[in-house]
Coordinates of C-alpha atoms and ligand atoms in Angstrom, one line a residue:
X641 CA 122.9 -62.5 -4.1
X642 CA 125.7 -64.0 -1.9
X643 CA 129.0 -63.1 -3.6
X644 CA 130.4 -60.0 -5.1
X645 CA 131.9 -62.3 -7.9
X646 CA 128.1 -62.6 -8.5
X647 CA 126.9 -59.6 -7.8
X648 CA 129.5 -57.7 -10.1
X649 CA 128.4 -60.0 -13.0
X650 CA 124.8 -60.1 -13.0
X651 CA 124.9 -56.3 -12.6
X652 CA 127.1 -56.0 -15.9
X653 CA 124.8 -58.0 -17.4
X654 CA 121.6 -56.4 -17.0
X655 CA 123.6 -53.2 -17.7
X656 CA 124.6 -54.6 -20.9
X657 CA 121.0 -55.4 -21.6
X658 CA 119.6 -52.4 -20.6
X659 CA 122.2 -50.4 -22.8
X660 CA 121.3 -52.5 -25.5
X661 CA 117.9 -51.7 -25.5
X662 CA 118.0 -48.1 -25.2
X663 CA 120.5 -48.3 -28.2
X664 CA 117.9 -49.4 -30.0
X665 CA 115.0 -47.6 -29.2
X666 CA 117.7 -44.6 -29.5
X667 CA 118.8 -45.9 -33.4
X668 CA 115.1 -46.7 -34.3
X669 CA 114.2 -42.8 -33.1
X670 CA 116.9 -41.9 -35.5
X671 CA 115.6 -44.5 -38.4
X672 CA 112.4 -42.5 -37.7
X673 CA 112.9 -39.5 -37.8
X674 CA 115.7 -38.9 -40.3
X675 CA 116.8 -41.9 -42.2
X676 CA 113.4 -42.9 -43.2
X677 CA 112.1 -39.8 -45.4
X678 CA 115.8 -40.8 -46.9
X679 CA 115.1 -44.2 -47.5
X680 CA 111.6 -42.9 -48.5
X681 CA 113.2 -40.3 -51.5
X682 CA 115.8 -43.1 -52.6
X683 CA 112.9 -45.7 -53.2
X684 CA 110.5 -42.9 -54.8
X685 CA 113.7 -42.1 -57.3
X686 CA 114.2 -45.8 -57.9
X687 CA 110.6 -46.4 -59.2
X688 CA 110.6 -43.1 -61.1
X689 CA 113.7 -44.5 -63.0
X690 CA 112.3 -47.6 -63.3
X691 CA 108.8 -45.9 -64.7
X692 CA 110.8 -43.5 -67.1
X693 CA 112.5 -46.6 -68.4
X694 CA 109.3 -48.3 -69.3
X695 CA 107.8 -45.0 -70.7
X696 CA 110.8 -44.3 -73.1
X697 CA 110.7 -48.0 -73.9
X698 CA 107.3 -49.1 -74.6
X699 CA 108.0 -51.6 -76.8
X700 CA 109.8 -53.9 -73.9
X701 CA 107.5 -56.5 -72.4
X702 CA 106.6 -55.2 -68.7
X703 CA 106.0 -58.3 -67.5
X704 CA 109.5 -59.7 -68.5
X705 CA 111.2 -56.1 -67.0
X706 CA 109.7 -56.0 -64.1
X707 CA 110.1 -59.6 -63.4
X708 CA 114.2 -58.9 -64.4
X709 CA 114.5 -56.6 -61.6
X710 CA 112.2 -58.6 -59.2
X711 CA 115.0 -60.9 -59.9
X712 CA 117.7 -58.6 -59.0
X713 CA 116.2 -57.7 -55.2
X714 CA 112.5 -55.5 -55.4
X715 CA 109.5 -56.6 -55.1
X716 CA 106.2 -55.3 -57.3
X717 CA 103.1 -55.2 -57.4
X718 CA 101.4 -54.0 -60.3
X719 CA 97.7 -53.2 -60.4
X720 CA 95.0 -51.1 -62.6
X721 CA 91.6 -50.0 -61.5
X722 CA 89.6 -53.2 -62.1
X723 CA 91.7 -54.4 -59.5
X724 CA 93.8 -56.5 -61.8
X725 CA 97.0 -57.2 -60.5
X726 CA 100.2 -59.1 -60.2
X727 CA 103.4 -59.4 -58.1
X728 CA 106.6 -59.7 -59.1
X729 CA 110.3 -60.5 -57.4
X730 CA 109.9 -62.1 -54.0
X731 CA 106.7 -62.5 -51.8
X732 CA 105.5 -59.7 -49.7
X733 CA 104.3 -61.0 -46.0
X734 CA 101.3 -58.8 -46.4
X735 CA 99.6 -58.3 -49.1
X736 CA 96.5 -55.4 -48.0
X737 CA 97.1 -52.4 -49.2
X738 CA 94.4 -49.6 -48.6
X739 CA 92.1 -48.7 -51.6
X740 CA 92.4 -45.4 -51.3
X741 CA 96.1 -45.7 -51.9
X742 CA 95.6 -47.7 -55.0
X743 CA 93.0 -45.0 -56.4
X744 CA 95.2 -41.9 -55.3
X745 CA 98.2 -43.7 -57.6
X746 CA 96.0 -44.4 -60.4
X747 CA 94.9 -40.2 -60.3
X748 CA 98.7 -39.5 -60.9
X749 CA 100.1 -38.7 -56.9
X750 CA 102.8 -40.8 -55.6
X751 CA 102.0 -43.0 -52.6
X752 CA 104.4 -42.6 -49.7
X753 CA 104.3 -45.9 -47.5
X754 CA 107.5 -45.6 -46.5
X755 CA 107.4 -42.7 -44.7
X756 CA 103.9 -43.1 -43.8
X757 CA 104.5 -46.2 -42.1
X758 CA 103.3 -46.1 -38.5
X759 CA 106.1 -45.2 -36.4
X760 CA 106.7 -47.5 -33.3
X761 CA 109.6 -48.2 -30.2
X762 CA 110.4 -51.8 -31.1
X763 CA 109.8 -52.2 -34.9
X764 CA 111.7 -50.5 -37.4
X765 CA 109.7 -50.2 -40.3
X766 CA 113.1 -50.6 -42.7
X767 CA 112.9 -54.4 -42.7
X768 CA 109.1 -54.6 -42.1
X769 CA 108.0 -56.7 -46.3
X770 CA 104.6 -55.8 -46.3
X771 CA 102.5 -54.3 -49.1
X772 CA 101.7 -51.1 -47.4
X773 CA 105.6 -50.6 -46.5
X774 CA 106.2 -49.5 -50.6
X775 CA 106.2 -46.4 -53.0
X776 CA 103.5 -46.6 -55.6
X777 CA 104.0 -44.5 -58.6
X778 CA 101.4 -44.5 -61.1
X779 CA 102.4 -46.0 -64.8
X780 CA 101.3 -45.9 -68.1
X781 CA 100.9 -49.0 -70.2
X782 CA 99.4 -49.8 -73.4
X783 CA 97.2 -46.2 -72.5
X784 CA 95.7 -47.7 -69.3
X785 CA 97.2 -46.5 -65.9
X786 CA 98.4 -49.3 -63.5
X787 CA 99.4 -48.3 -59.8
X788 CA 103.3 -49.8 -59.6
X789 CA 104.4 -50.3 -55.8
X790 CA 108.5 -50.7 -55.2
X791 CA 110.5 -52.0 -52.5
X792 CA 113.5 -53.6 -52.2
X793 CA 114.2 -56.7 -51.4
X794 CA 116.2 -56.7 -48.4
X795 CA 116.5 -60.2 -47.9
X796 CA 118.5 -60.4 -51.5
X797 CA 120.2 -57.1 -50.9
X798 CA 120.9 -57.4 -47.3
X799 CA 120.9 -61.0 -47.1
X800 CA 124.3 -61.7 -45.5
X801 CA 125.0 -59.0 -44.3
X802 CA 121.8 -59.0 -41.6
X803 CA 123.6 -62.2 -40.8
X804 CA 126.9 -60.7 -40.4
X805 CA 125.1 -58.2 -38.0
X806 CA 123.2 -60.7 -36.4
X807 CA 126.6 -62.9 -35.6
X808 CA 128.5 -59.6 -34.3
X809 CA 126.4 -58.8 -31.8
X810 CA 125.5 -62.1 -31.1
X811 CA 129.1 -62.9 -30.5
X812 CA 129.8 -59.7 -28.7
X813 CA 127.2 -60.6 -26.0
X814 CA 128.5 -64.1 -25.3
X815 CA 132.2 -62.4 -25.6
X816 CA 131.3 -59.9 -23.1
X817 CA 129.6 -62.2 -20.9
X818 CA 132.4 -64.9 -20.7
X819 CA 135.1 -61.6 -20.2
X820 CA 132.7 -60.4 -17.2
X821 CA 133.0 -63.7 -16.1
X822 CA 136.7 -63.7 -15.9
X823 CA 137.5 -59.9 -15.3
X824 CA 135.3 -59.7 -12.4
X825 CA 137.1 -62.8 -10.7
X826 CA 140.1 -60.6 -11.4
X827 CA 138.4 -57.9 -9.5
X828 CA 137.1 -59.8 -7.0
X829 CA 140.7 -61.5 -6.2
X830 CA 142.3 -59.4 -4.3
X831 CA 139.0 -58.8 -2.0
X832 CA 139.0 -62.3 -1.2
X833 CA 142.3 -62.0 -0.1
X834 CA 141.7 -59.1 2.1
X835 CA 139.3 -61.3 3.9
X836 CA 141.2 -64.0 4.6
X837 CA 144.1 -61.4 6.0
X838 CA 141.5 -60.1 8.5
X839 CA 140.7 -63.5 9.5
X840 CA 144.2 -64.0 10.0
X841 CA 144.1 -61.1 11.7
X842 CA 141.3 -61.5 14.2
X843 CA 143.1 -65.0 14.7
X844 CA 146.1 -62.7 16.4
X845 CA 148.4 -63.3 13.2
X846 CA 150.2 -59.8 12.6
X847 CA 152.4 -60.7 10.2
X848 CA 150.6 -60.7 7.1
X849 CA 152.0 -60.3 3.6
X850 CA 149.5 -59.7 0.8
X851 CA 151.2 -60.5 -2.6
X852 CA 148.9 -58.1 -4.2
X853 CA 151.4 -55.9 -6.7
X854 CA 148.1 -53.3 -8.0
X855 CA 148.2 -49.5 -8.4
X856 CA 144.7 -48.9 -7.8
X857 CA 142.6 -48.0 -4.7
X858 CA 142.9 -52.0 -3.7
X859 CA 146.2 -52.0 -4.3
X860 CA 146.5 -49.2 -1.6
X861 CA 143.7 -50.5 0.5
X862 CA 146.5 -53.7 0.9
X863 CA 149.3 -51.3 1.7
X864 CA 147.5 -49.5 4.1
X865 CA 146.0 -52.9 5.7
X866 CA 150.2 -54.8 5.4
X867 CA 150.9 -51.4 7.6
X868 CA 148.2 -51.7 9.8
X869 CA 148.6 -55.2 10.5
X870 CA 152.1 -54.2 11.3
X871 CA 151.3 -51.6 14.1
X872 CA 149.0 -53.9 15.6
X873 CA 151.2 -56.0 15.9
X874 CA 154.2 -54.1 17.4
X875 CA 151.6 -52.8 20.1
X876 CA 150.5 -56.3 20.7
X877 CA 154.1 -56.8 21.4
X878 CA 154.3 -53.7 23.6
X879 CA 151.3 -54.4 25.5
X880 CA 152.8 -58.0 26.0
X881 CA 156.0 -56.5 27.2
X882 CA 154.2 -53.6 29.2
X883 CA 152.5 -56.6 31.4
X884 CA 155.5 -58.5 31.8
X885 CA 157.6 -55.4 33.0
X886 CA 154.6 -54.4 35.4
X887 CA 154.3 -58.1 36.6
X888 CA 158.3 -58.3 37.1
X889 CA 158.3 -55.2 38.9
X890 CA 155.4 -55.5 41.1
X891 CA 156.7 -59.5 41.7
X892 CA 160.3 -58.5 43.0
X893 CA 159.1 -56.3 45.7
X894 CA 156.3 -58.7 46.8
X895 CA 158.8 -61.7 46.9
X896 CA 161.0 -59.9 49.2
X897 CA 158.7 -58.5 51.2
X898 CA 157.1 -62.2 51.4
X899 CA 160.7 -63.2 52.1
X900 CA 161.2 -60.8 54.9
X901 CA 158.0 -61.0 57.1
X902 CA 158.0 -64.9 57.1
X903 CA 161.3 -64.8 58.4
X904 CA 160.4 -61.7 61.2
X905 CA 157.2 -64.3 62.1
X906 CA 159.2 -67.7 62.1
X907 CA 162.5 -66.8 63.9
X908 CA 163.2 -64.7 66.9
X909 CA 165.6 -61.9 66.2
X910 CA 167.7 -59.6 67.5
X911 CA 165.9 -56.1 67.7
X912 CA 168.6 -54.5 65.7
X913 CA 168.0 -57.5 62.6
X914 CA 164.4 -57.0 63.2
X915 CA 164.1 -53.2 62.2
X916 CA 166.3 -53.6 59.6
X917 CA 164.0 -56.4 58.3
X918 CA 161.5 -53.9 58.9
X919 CA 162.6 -50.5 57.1
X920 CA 164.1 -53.3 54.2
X921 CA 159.5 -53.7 53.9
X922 CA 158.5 -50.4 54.2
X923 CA 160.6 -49.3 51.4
X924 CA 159.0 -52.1 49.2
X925 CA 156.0 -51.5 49.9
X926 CA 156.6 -47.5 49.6
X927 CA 158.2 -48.6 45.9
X928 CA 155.2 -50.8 44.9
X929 CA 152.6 -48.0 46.2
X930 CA 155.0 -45.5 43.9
X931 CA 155.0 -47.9 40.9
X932 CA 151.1 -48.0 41.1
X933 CA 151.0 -44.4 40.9
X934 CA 153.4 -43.7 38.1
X935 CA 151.0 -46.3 36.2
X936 CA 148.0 -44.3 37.3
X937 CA 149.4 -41.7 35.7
X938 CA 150.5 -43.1 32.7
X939 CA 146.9 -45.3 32.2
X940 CA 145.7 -41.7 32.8
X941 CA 147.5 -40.0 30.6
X942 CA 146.8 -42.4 27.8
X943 CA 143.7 -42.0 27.6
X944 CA 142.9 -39.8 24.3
X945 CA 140.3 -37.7 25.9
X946 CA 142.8 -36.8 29.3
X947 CA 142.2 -32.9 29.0
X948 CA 144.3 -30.7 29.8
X949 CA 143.5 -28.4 32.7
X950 CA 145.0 -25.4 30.9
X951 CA 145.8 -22.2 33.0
X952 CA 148.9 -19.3 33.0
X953 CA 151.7 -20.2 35.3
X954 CA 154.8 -18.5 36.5
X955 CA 157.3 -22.0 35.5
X956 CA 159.9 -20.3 37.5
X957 CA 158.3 -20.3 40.8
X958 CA 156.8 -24.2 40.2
X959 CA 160.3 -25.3 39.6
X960 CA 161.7 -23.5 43.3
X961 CA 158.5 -25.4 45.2
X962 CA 159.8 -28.8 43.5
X963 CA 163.7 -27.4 44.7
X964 CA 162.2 -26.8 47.9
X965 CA 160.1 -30.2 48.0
X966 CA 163.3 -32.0 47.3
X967 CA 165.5 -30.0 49.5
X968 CA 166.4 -33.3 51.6
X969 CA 167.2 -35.3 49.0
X970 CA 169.8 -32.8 47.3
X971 CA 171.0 -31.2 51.0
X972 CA 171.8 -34.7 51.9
X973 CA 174.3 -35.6 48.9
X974 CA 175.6 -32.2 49.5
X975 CA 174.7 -31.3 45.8
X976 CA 174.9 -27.5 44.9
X977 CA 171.9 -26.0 43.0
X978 CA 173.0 -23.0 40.8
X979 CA 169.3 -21.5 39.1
X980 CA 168.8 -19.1 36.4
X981 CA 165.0 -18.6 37.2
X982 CA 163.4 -15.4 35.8
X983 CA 159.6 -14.8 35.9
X984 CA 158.0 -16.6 32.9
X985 CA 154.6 -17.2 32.5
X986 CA 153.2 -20.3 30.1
X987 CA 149.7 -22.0 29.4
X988 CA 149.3 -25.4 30.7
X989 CA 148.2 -28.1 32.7
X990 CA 150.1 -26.7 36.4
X991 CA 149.8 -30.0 37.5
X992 CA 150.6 -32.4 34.9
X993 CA 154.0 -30.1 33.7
X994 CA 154.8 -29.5 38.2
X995 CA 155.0 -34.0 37.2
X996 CA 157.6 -33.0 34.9
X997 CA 159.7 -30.9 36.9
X998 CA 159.5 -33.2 39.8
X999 CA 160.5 -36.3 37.6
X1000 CA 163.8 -34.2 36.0
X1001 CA 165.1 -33.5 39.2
X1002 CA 164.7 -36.4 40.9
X1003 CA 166.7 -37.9 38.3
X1004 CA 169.3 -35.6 38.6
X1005 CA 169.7 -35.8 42.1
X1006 CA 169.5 -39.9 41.9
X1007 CA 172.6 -39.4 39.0
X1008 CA 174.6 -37.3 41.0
X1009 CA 177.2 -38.3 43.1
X1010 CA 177.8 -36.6 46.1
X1011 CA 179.7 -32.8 45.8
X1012 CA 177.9 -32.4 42.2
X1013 CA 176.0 -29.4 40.9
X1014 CA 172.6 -29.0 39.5
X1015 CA 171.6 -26.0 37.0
X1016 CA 168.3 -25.1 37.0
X1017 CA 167.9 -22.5 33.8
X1018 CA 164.3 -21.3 32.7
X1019 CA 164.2 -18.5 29.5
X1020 CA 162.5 -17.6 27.0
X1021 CA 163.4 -17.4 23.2
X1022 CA 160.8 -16.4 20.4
X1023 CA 157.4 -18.0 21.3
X1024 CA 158.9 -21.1 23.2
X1025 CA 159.6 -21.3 26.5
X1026 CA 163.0 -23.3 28.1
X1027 CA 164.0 -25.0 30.7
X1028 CA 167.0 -26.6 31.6
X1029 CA 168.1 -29.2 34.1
X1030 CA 171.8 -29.6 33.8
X1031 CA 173.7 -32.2 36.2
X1032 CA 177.4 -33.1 36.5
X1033 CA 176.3 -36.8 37.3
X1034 CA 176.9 -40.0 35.9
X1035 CA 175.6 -39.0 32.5
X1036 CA 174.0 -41.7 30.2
X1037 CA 175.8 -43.8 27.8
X1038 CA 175.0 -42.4 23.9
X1039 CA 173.8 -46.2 23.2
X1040 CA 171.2 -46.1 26.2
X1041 CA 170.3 -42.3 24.7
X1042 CA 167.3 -43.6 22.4
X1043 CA 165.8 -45.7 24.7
X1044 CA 165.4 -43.8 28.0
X1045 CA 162.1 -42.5 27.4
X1046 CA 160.9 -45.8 27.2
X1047 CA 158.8 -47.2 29.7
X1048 CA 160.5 -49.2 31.9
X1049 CA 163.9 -48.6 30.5
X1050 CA 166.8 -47.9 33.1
X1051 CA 170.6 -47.9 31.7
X1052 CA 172.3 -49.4 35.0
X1053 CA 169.4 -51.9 36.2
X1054 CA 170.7 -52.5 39.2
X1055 CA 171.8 -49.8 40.4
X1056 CA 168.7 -47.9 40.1
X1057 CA 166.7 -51.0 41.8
X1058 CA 168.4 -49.7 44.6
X1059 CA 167.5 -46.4 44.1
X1060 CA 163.7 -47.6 43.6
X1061 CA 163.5 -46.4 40.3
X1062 CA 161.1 -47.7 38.0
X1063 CA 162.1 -46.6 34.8
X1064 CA 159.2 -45.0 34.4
X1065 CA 159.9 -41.3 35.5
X1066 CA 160.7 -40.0 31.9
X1067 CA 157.9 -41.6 29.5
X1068 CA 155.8 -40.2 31.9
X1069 CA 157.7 -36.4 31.5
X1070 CA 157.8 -37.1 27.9
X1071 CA 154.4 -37.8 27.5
X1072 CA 153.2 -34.8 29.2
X1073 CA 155.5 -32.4 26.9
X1074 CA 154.1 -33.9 24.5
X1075 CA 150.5 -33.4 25.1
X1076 CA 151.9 -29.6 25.5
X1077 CA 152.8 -30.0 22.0
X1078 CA 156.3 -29.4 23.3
X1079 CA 159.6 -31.8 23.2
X1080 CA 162.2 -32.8 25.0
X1081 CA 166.1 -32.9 24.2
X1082 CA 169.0 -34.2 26.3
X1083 CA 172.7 -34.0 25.6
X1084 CA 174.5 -36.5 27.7
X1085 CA 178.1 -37.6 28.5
X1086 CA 179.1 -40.7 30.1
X1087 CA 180.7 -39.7 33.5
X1088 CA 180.5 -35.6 32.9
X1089 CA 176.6 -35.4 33.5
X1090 CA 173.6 -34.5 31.5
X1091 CA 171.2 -31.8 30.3
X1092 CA 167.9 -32.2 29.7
X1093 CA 165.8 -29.2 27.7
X1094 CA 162.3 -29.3 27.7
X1095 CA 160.7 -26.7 24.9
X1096 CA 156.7 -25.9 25.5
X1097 CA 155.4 -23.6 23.3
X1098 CA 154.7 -20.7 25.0
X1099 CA 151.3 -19.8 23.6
Ligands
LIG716 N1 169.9 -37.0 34.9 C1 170.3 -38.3 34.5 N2 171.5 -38.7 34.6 C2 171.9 -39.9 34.2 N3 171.0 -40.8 33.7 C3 169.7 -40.5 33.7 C4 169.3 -39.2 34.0 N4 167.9 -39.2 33.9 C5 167.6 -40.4 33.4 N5 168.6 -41.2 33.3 C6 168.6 -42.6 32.8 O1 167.4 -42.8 32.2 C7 166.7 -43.9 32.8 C8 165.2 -43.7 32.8 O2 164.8 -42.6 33.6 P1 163.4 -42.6 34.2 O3 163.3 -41.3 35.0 O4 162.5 -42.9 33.2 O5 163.4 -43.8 35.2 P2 164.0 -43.9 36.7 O6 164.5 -42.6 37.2 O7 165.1 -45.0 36.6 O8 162.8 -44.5 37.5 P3 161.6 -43.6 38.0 O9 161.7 -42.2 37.5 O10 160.4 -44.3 37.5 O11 161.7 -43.7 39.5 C9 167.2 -43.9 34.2 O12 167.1 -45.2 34.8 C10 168.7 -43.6 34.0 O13 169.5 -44.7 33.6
LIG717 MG1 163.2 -40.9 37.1

């Protein structure tokens, strides 16, 4: 079977005609076993009544009585021991009837075919107009005794009414067939529309809208998918951006580096120009080999499965190597470094949160001016562990405040290509606090500096 649409139908269908037919064998068992010894009494007290009516009446003509109520829907058959007999009201389809049962009668019992009849899955013995399928009473008349067998007509009594139960559940098979038909497309619908949205999908088209307004678990399955399609699509758009960033940063260097050496090899210059030319190479080479590594790390990092090397750590003490690491940098600018550092131990990668350190403080040296101070503050307060690089630099506008953990982003762009900054110092930090399950929160002010407060849980 190729389609669901298909699939979904024929399965209702044979479900519908499997149900049907153990509803049946299910209301013959019942026919069997309790309504027939009903049907069974009712016919017995018919024939009595009929028989009593005869006896108290003898004078009536049998043949004209019984052939009265033939008329009004039972069938007879009348017979004595010399096998006489004669039928009256509408044919029987069979018309054998065991000997025996005829003797028995004629000897006075009452002959139960109803009941007796044979019991089987598919035929139910209530419409079965056979001989055998009667009550025989035994009757007197004129002082000879005749064996009188009953059953009502059921095509007379029943008549329209099988044909009113023949059209109802005729119709309500071809009803429920042509609603399958058109219910399951219903179903079906919104599946093939879920398709064609994952081709789109697969084609690169993110922006998907699925007019699908259902409460149920499709109707969700579409939300969720709308959503998804959504994300993809924003990190499509980041990737994009990533490479063009990457690209753009790794170009600028190259070009002037390009720039540079061709004119070193094509001109003869003074020795002054050429070490300037030089030192202007180095340092784009240094920034390119830099920006490599911050990516490294970052590609690194990304990866789900980057485990942490976790270990306990005095923070303190990493914090004054990184002070001392940098000691040119800040000794240089004249920048005084006030610290608050107390042992604390934490759990944690040593080297990816020393990263973290290292990338703070750069920054707050790079956004310092000359004569400023750094405050370096490390405590502890319930079970997180704090620490604090405070700087009276430049600060950071409170529009460029969402954005500078962004990769890439820099508030003053060229400024910091001076500097050789990257932008990427801070997604990098971020990212590592966060694999700490720890964040990061900065107060800022344009021109009075900035503090930056990284919070790692401390067990
Ligand atoms: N202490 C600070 N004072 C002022 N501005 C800051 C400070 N720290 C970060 N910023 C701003 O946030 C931006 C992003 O910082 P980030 O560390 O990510 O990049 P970067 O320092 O420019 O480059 P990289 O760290 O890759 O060399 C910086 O360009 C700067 O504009
Ligand atoms: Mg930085």
């Amino acid at each position: 079977m190729k389609s669901l649409y298909l699939r979904i139908c024929v399965t209702t269908v044979l479900v519908m005609i499997i149900s049907s037919l153990l509803a049946f064998i299910a209301a013959n068992i019942y026919y069997q076993s309790n309504l027939k010894p009903y049907n069974d009494d009712k016919v017995t007290h018919m024939a009595e009544h009929i028989k009593a009516f005869y006896e108290d009446n003898p004078e009536i003509d049998l043949n004209a009585y019984l052939d009265n109520i033939g008329k009004l829907g039972y069938q007879f058959y009348l017979v004595n021991n010399q096998k006489e007999g004669a039928f009256y009201g509408p044919d029987f389809r069979e018309k054998t009837i065991a000997q025996n049962a005829i003797t028995s009668v004629l000897q006075g019992s009452v002959y139960h075919g109803i009941v007796e009849f044979p019991t089987s899955l598919f035929i139910t013995g209530f419409f079965d107009n056979t001989l055998k399928n009667t009550i025989g009473v035994p009757l007197e008349v004129n002082g000879q005794t005749y064996a009188m067998f009953i059953r009502p007509n059921l095509e007379v009594q029943f008549g329209e009414m099988r044909i009113f139960f023949a059209l109802l559940i005729l119709l309500s098979i071809l009803l429920s067939i042509v609603l399958v038909l058109i219910s399951t497309r219903y179903v079906v619908k919104p599946i093939v529309k879920l398709t064609e949205a994952t081709k789109m999908l697969a084609r690169g088209k993110y922006n998907i809208k699925l007019d699908l307004r259902r409460q149920d678990e499709i109707g969700t399955l579409a939300n969720h998918f709308t959503v998804m399609a959504k994300s993809l699509g924003q990190l499509e758009e980041m990737r994009q951006e990533f490479v063009s960033n990457v690209s753009h940063e790794i170009q600028s260097p190259l070009a002037s580096i390009q720039g540079f050496s061709h004119t070193l090899l094509s001109t003869d210059l003074p020795e002054e120009q050429r070490r300037e030319y030089l030192s202007i190479i180095e340092d784009e080479s240094r920034r390119i080999s830099q920006l490599s590594k911050q990516l490294l790390t970052l590609a690194s990092l990304d990866k789900e499965e980057a485990l942490l090397e976790i270990t306990s750590f005095d923070i303190s003490s990493q914090i004054r190597q990184v002070l001392f690491m940098t000691e040119w940098n800040w000794r240089e600018k004249e920048i005084a470094i006030k610290m608050e550092l107390p042992e604390i131990y934490v759990r944690g990668d040593s080297k990816l949160l020393y990263q973290v350190w290292v990338n703070l403080i750069t920054n707050s040296i790079k956004f310092t001016e000359e004569g400023g101070t750094i405050t370096l503050r490390v405590r502890q307060t319930g079970n997180s562990c704090i620490v604090e690089v405070q700087d009276t630099g430049i600060g950071i506008a409170e529009s460029d405040l969402p954005h500078i953990f962004q990769r890439f982003y820099r508030s003053d762009k060229s400024r910091n290509r001076k500097e050789g900054s990257s932008g990427l110092g801070l997604s990098i930090a971020i990212k590592i606090v966060e694999m700490h399950r720890g964040k990061i929160e900065v107060e800022s002010k344009l021109g009075e500096g900035s503090t930056f407060r990284v919070l790692l849980p401390s067990e």
